[in-house]
Amino acid sequence: MNKDNNIKINGAEIILKCLEEENVDTIFGYPGGAVLPLYDALYKNKNIRHILTRHEQGAGHAADGYARVTGRTGVAFATSGPGATNLVTAIATAQMDSIPLVCITGQVARHYLGKQSFQESNIVDIVKPITKYSYQIKNVEELATEIKKAFRIAGTGRKGPVLIDVPKDITVDKAIFEYPVEVNYKVEKWGESEHTYQLVAKELMDCKKPLIFIGGGAQDASDEVKELAERLKSPVTYSLMGKGVLSDKHPLNIGMIGMHGTGAANYAVSECDLMFAIGVRFDDRQTGDEINFAKNAKIIHLDIDKKEFNKNIRGHIHLHDDSAIGLFKLLKVMKEENYNHQKAWLDQIETWKVNHPLVYLKSGMIKPQEAIEAINVASEGKAYVTTEVGQHQMWSAQYYEAASARHFITSGGLGTMGFGLPAAMGVQLGKEGELVVAIAGDGSIQMNIQELMTISANNMPIKIVLLNNKSLGMVRQWQKMFFEERYSCTLFKDLDQPDFVMLANAYGIKARRISERADLIAEMTAAFKEDGPQFIEVVVDSEENVFPMVPAGAANDRMIFE
Amino acid sequence: MKYTLSVLVENRPGVLTRIAGLFARRGYNIDSLTVGRTEDERYSRMTIVVDGGQDIVEQVAKQLHKLIDVIKVNDITEVPHVERELVFIQVKSDSNNRGEIMDLLKIFRGRVVDLSKNSMIVETTGDCGKIDAIINALSPYGIKEVVRTGKIGLIRGDGRKN
Amino acid sequence: MKMTGAEALLKILEGYGVKHIFGYPGGAVLPLYDAILNNPNIEHILVRSEQAGAHAAAAYGKYIGQSGVCIGTSGPGATNLVTGIANAYMDSIPLLAITGQVDSSFIGRDAFQEADITGITMPIVKHNYLVKDPKKLVDIIYDAWHIANTGRKGPVLIDIPRNVFEATVDFEPRTDLVKIKGYKPTYEGHQSQIKKAVKMINSSFKPLLLVGGGVNFSKAEKEVVEFVEKYNIPMATTLMGIGTYDETKDLALGMIGMHGMPYANYAVHHCDLLIAVGTRFGDRATGSLSKFAKDAKIIHIDIDPAEIGKNVLIDLPIVGDAKSVLSEILLGIEIVERNEWLEKIIELKSRNRMLLHKTALNPQLIIQKLGDMARDDILIATDVGQHQMFAAQYFKFSQENSLYTSGGLGTMGFGLPAAEGVALAAGGKKQVFCITGDGSFQMNMAEMATIVEHNLPVKILLLNNSSLCLVKQLQHFQCDKRFSEVSFTGNPDFSAMARSYPNMTAYRIENEDEIESVLKEAMSHNGPSLIECIISDENLVYPIVPAKKGLAEMIGVEKW
């Protein structure tokens, strides 16, 4: 037990002590009536930095971005009522992508509960479907234990968001602070035996056409994935959440799988005779037609969450294990010399790569893909990239060359427009001194545009690249392809949009607009070299579509290339 | 004090969640809740036992009534009604005390539904007091597990006039 | 008639006279948006985030007196509606929220952009539906509309999977009344209760009518006028009851509560009969419950039986619609001589001495001037914070249904989209002033784009004190002036920001003598504009009823 000389402190101070115990150094939040005592405690606290966002949703996404890039649990504060409900989208986003997040919300005092009091909302019930755990504190005595438990739940096993709701009177009540060493939370046991991995090693030896498929669950298994791929000489594909685990420049990396995956990756899915899926959940955007997904393959599925087995795709071997530990065990039992017999398969992959590269026409207006390639050049491949959701997200996934794990931060499962800009704030604070590039579209950036102020006020040196195609391009693309070009509510006329350069300037952020191909790389490079936040609007061709594309529900090899 | 509410609801998915959510949201304590289909398959009847004061129970009833899927709420605590609960008790027993337990069961009109070398499962139905009593009576032998259905209740023939 | 589910939805809405819907497209609602494109009778307003859509639709609905409609796609589109739905729930605003959902076959499998929005919104809707069977879609839409718009109004959400939008359904417009077995709101008050009420009112020497938001929704303004003007019964309101009766009249006392008008709070304290209509006695209105109207008998008229006795002990409950019950009571009551009480009320009102901390440019003064200049012509939407309370205190509302504000949930970010919704609902005939602060305004400022796109007559009156001043005020009193995270070390150049939106005009007020000329200028043209007023962060909202104190124990008002 960790006792502090039997001095009683109030609930708000207990919360901050707990956060210190968990080594939390940065919190994102927004004050309000029900969190007054908490913010008063924060005022006196010297160890924790609080970033005041301009909307609670921004705080939630920023904490999420911080967690994604550092691997640690992100923390957000909000007041009761609208403060809490404003976190909902951010919590749902973290839940879908298994991001550890602890949200602490203020609540009306206990005697006001259940009476529709001012700024009361039943946030614990609201977030039940979208958290790993949500709980309302009952008294000050259990506060420390519950917060410890919250961090434990958020950060172990399959990670995810947790919400702790604290009535205002409890933050004023006093108790002796003790941070428990252990809490009563039954963690699901995982870990497969050496024998199991020997069987897997044999499968790997026997197959002719292996394909490694990595997802977000493999973000901490970069080294192991790389070693496995190299020893097996197996091509590697990834889901959106698995981007960067293996460098995009690695010769065995054949690009993203799924709806907007590469030709080589999607053909490989259909042709492989063994798929080793690591930390993926076979989402519909990856698998398309589930019946024909990897239909010729034996599927080995390694995941820390048992519930994912057979949920969407039936696996043949289930490995219930942590991906890094599991792969480490596997590599130990693998006998090197026997795995080098995949020449024909790699040749086939190479042919697909040559026949179906990612292409676009460099003529007319600047193409959005070009802008992403310019980011590759200007950042010298070192940037941490965040994206919003839409066409630019897919182009970023296709063309941005992520150097290593946790360098590509994006909302995968929920597909949340408005995620990228605030997430970039968390990324920047999690990786101070590093280059952070927030790639956005003109629809998404407006959803949390107020966070430009947080960026500017804290002088976060984020480079915001806006690909402006004057439309909600992804929806427009679907309308073009599947609704006979009936563009309903997806095109912006000139008067329907702000002048983004002026807008960024109004926030005190240096901004430039690039509309000429000749200026693209030079301007982008110049902007990246400047200090402080930079806003770069690239005026791009609005007719451009994301290809290849597997129509929803079709098999992966039924790609449309143009 | 404990109050018994008899609640007629639409028989469709999600109704139970709504009702459980209501209780959680407003901080009401449920002692037990049972639910089953009625003579009309479109409806289910719930019997909910709530612990609290008169004012709380009144609020519970009103709030329940506000749910669109709730058709009728009756507080049957003071209304003449029949009530029963079913219990399974797994009790330690061997050949030595088996007869003794069987004798005890007769008093409670219980019966044995499963028998193994070291234990047996007995069942009985009755009002809540009787269930408490049989559990008490069997506890000296060593109770391994108990499962209770929670109370079900129905207003007696002429009780509806109240 | 055979048509798609999406088309049937629009047909039903058309049948209810829906002219505008607010939404944002996405994958799961593609078939709906395709149907919208082909529909000549309903105009879709593309908002810049779904949260704004929900607020705009709620305010729109409050103006026209039936539910507004908002649309979000599955996943983040749906979750972005949550705050707007919670807000409508707390203020009993009718709202129909339509969300797209992933294909039925994908539900429960964490598909792309899947969120369990019916589970999430269960605590904050009057009712919600997930439509799995296309055959049930039409009935569900009719039921949902009925539930949202009758009884105590509120938000209803229908979650519709993409394949249900696409499915072929049989649609015949319904002409029969919607009947739902478990849902029968009571409109008519119980006759014997009404008789008792009449008796109590006739024998009261010091009656006070307390009007809540329910009176607005039931359109009982005429009845209120009769109570006050014919029977000389003074009236006060809650925040949500503002805009039911002309506050410039002698017997109208304005808002009660934590930051209520001193004379209104005193009147509650001194009355011997409180006739409370369509109010839920929220904690911000009542102060300490044990001291609330402690010398008075209370008649509580409300359409929601669950509100009766929930917070305050009631002497006479009447469950029913405000308009119906009030008009029944009016048939029975008599004109009673109550000169002493009326003189006292008038004296209380004339001796109004609210403390005003004098600064270079007082926000109270700006709002007062705005009221004096345009009270009968403009509508007001507010955000949440000091400016909201100043608006409630100083504008002196005179028109019916002229205030759009977030009462129960206290949602910052409500004002701008609400102004947008109201401006559309009023068909561009009324200018709408959005009174806001620099904190609230930033929460949904992206809506300037929507306002500009439709060239709506929205004037943003931005009271900029570079801080979250209502929270700062709480810290002033409760935290011994330790101001934590309430100052904006940087704020945008709001004028430049406004000008970055095409056709948005920007003005600035820094001194008292500029107020009238700038407001006049802004009102003289009909397009959108932003008026930034540079004010001090040292203003305090007075009076204040401190926590656990009764309404008569205000601070910040001169003692009697």
PDB file of C-alpha atoms in Angstrom, chain B residues 30-138:
ATOM      1  CA  ILE B  30     -34.247  -4.011  -7.994  1.00  0.00           C
ATOM      2  CA  ASP B  31     -34.585  -6.942  -5.621  1.00  0.00           C
ATOM      3  CA  SER B  32     -35.763  -9.279  -8.302  1.00  0.00           C
ATOM      4  CA  LEU B  33     -37.174  -9.152 -11.756  1.00  0.00           C
ATOM      5  CA  THR B  34     -38.883 -11.923 -13.659  1.00  0.00           C
ATOM      6  CA  VAL B  35     -40.272 -11.859 -17.125  1.00  0.00           C
ATOM      7  CA  GLY B  36     -42.229 -14.214 -19.304  1.00  0.00           C
ATOM      8  CA  ARG B  37     -44.732 -14.255 -22.120  1.00  0.00           C
ATOM      9  CA  THR B  38     -48.429 -13.864 -21.286  1.00  0.00           C
ATOM     10  CA  GLU B  39     -51.529 -15.578 -22.671  1.00  0.00           C
ATOM     11  CA  ASP B  40     -51.209 -13.151 -25.575  1.00  0.00           C
ATOM     12  CA  GLU B  41     -47.870 -13.674 -27.262  1.00  0.00           C
ATOM     13  CA  ARG B  42     -47.591  -9.977 -28.136  1.00  0.00           C
ATOM     14  CA  TYR B  43     -47.081  -9.152 -24.472  1.00  0.00           C
ATOM     15  CA  SER B  44     -44.884 -10.165 -21.593  1.00  0.00           C
ATOM     16  CA  ARG B  45     -45.498  -9.728 -17.904  1.00  0.00           C
ATOM     17  CA  MET B  46     -42.767  -8.657 -15.535  1.00  0.00           C
ATOM     18  CA  THR B  47     -42.869  -8.914 -11.794  1.00  0.00           C
ATOM     19  CA  ILE B  48     -40.452  -6.472 -10.254  1.00  0.00           C
ATOM     20  CA  VAL B  49     -39.670  -6.324  -6.557  1.00  0.00           C
ATOM     21  CA  VAL B  50     -38.308  -2.923  -5.575  1.00  0.00           C
ATOM     22  CA  ASP B  51     -36.797  -1.841  -2.308  1.00  0.00           C
ATOM     23  CA  GLY B  52     -37.438   1.725  -1.202  1.00  0.00           C
ATOM     24  CA  GLY B  53     -39.876   4.234   0.209  1.00  0.00           C
ATOM     25  CA  GLN B  54     -43.381   4.956  -1.017  1.00  0.00           C
ATOM     26  CA  ASP B  55     -42.278   8.067  -2.921  1.00  0.00           C
ATOM     27  CA  ILE B  56     -39.535   6.193  -4.734  1.00  0.00           C
ATOM     28  CA  VAL B  57     -41.879   3.423  -5.766  1.00  0.00           C
ATOM     29  CA  GLU B  58     -44.368   5.971  -7.049  1.00  0.00           C
ATOM     30  CA  GLN B  59     -41.642   7.523  -9.186  1.00  0.00           C
ATOM     31  CA  VAL B  60     -40.600   4.084 -10.411  1.00  0.00           C
ATOM     32  CA  ALA B  61     -44.145   3.324 -11.468  1.00  0.00           C
ATOM     33  CA  LYS B  62     -44.545   6.674 -13.217  1.00  0.00           C
ATOM     34  CA  GLN B  63     -41.220   6.436 -14.982  1.00  0.00           C
ATOM     35  CA  LEU B  64     -41.978   2.880 -16.089  1.00  0.00           C
ATOM     36  CA  HIS B  65     -45.265   4.061 -17.446  1.00  0.00           C
ATOM     37  CA  LYS B  66     -43.471   6.672 -19.552  1.00  0.00           C
ATOM     38  CA  LEU B  67     -41.640   3.980 -21.482  1.00  0.00           C
ATOM     39  CA  ILE B  68     -43.463   3.478 -24.748  1.00  0.00           C
ATOM     40  CA  ASP B  69     -43.122  -0.303 -24.560  1.00  0.00           C
ATOM     41  CA  VAL B  70     -44.756  -0.460 -21.143  1.00  0.00           C
ATOM     42  CA  ILE B  71     -48.508  -0.946 -21.369  1.00  0.00           C
ATOM     43  CA  LYS B  72     -49.596  -1.177 -17.763  1.00  0.00           C
ATOM     44  CA  VAL B  73     -48.019  -0.831 -14.351  1.00  0.00           C
ATOM     45  CA  ASN B  74     -49.727  -2.168 -11.216  1.00  0.00           C
ATOM     46  CA  ASP B  75     -48.422  -1.817  -7.711  1.00  0.00           C
ATOM     47  CA  ILE B  76     -49.778  -5.074  -6.294  1.00  0.00           C
ATOM     48  CA  THR B  77     -48.086  -4.843  -2.903  1.00  0.00           C
ATOM     49  CA  GLU B  78     -51.296  -4.022  -1.080  1.00  0.00           C
ATOM     50  CA  VAL B  79     -53.618  -5.744  -3.513  1.00  0.00           C
ATOM     51  CA  PRO B  80     -54.602  -9.350  -2.754  1.00  0.00           C
ATOM     52  CA  HIS B  81     -52.456 -11.411  -5.032  1.00  0.00           C
ATOM     53  CA  VAL B  82     -50.776 -14.777  -5.295  1.00  0.00           C
ATOM     54  CA  GLU B  83     -47.025 -14.919  -5.486  1.00  0.00           C
ATOM     55  CA  ARG B  84     -44.519 -17.722  -5.958  1.00  0.00           C
ATOM     56  CA  GLU B  85     -40.863 -18.201  -6.415  1.00  0.00           C
ATOM     57  CA  LEU B  86     -38.980 -21.296  -7.551  1.00  0.00           C
ATOM     58  CA  VAL B  87     -35.641 -22.297  -6.108  1.00  0.00           C
ATOM     59  CA  PHE B  88     -33.015 -24.957  -6.851  1.00  0.00           C
ATOM     60  CA  ILE B  89     -30.674 -25.769  -4.009  1.00  0.00           C
ATOM     61  CA  GLN B  90     -27.653 -27.985  -4.405  1.00  0.00           C
ATOM     62  CA  VAL B  91     -26.978 -29.369  -0.975  1.00  0.00           C
ATOM     63  CA  LYS B  92     -24.198 -31.656   0.228  1.00  0.00           C
ATOM     64  CA  SER B  93     -25.502 -35.062   1.170  1.00  0.00           C
ATOM     65  CA  ASP B  94     -24.424 -38.659   1.284  1.00  0.00           C
ATOM     66  CA  SER B  95     -26.144 -41.931   2.085  1.00  0.00           C
ATOM     67  CA  ASN B  96     -26.002 -41.106   5.815  1.00  0.00           C
ATOM     68  CA  ASN B  97     -28.129 -38.002   5.820  1.00  0.00           C
ATOM     69  CA  ARG B  98     -30.095 -38.418   2.624  1.00  0.00           C
ATOM     70  CA  GLY B  99     -33.182 -39.674   4.432  1.00  0.00           C
ATOM     71  CA  GLU B 100     -33.049 -36.869   6.927  1.00  0.00           C
ATOM     72  CA  ILE B 101     -32.987 -34.275   4.165  1.00  0.00           C
ATOM     73  CA  MET B 102     -35.852 -35.983   2.346  1.00  0.00           C
ATOM     74  CA  ASP B 103     -37.943 -35.766   5.511  1.00  0.00           C
ATOM     75  CA  LEU B 104     -37.170 -32.105   5.807  1.00  0.00           C
ATOM     76  CA  LEU B 105     -38.194 -31.567   2.206  1.00  0.00           C
ATOM     77  CA  LYS B 106     -41.622 -32.984   2.877  1.00  0.00           C
ATOM     78  CA  ILE B 107     -42.362 -30.129   5.264  1.00  0.00           C
ATOM     79  CA  PHE B 108     -41.571 -27.659   2.492  1.00  0.00           C
ATOM     80  CA  ARG B 109     -43.210 -29.726  -0.245  1.00  0.00           C
ATOM     81  CA  GLY B 110     -39.882 -29.829  -1.953  1.00  0.00           C
ATOM     82  CA  ARG B 111     -38.565 -32.602  -4.123  1.00  0.00           C
ATOM     83  CA  VAL B 112     -35.301 -33.971  -5.310  1.00  0.00           C
ATOM     84  CA  VAL B 113     -34.537 -33.353  -8.986  1.00  0.00           C
ATOM     85  CA  ASP B 114     -30.970 -34.612  -9.189  1.00  0.00           C
ATOM     86  CA  LEU B 115     -28.889 -36.929  -7.102  1.00  0.00           C
ATOM     87  CA  SER B 116     -25.195 -37.711  -7.034  1.00  0.00           C
ATOM     88  CA  LYS B 117     -22.849 -39.382  -4.614  1.00  0.00           C
ATOM     89  CA  ASN B 118     -22.048 -36.327  -2.538  1.00  0.00           C
ATOM     90  CA  SER B 119     -24.863 -33.930  -3.258  1.00  0.00           C
ATOM     91  CA  MET B 120     -28.397 -33.517  -4.436  1.00  0.00           C
ATOM     92  CA  ILE B 121     -30.389 -30.766  -6.077  1.00  0.00           C
ATOM     93  CA  VAL B 122     -33.775 -30.030  -4.558  1.00  0.00           C
ATOM     94  CA  GLU B 123     -36.507 -27.757  -5.803  1.00  0.00           C
ATOM     95  CA  THR B 124     -39.419 -26.065  -4.164  1.00  0.00           C
ATOM     96  CA  THR B 125     -41.843 -23.263  -4.907  1.00  0.00           C
ATOM     97  CA  GLY B 126     -43.518 -20.879  -2.540  1.00  0.00           C
ATOM     98  CA  ASP B 127     -43.589 -17.329  -1.386  1.00  0.00           C
ATOM     99  CA  CYS B 128     -40.316 -15.633  -0.619  1.00  0.00           C
ATOM    100  CA  GLY B 129     -40.550 -16.335   3.097  1.00  0.00           C
ATOM    101  CA  LYS B 130     -40.836 -20.042   2.488  1.00  0.00           C
ATOM    102  CA  ILE B 131     -37.853 -20.023   0.149  1.00  0.00           C
ATOM    103  CA  ASP B 132     -35.777 -18.231   2.767  1.00  0.00           C
ATOM    104  CA  ALA B 133     -36.924 -20.799   5.318  1.00  0.00           C
ATOM    105  CA  ILE B 134     -35.923 -23.845   3.293  1.00  0.00           C
ATOM    106  CA  ILE B 135     -32.530 -22.352   2.563  1.00  0.00           C
ATOM    107  CA  ASN B 136     -32.073 -21.782   6.265  1.00  0.00           C
ATOM    108  CA  ALA B 137     -33.197 -25.294   7.083  1.00  0.00           C
ATOM    109  CA  LEU B 138     -30.785 -26.869   4.612  1.00  0.00           C
TER     110      LEU B 138
END
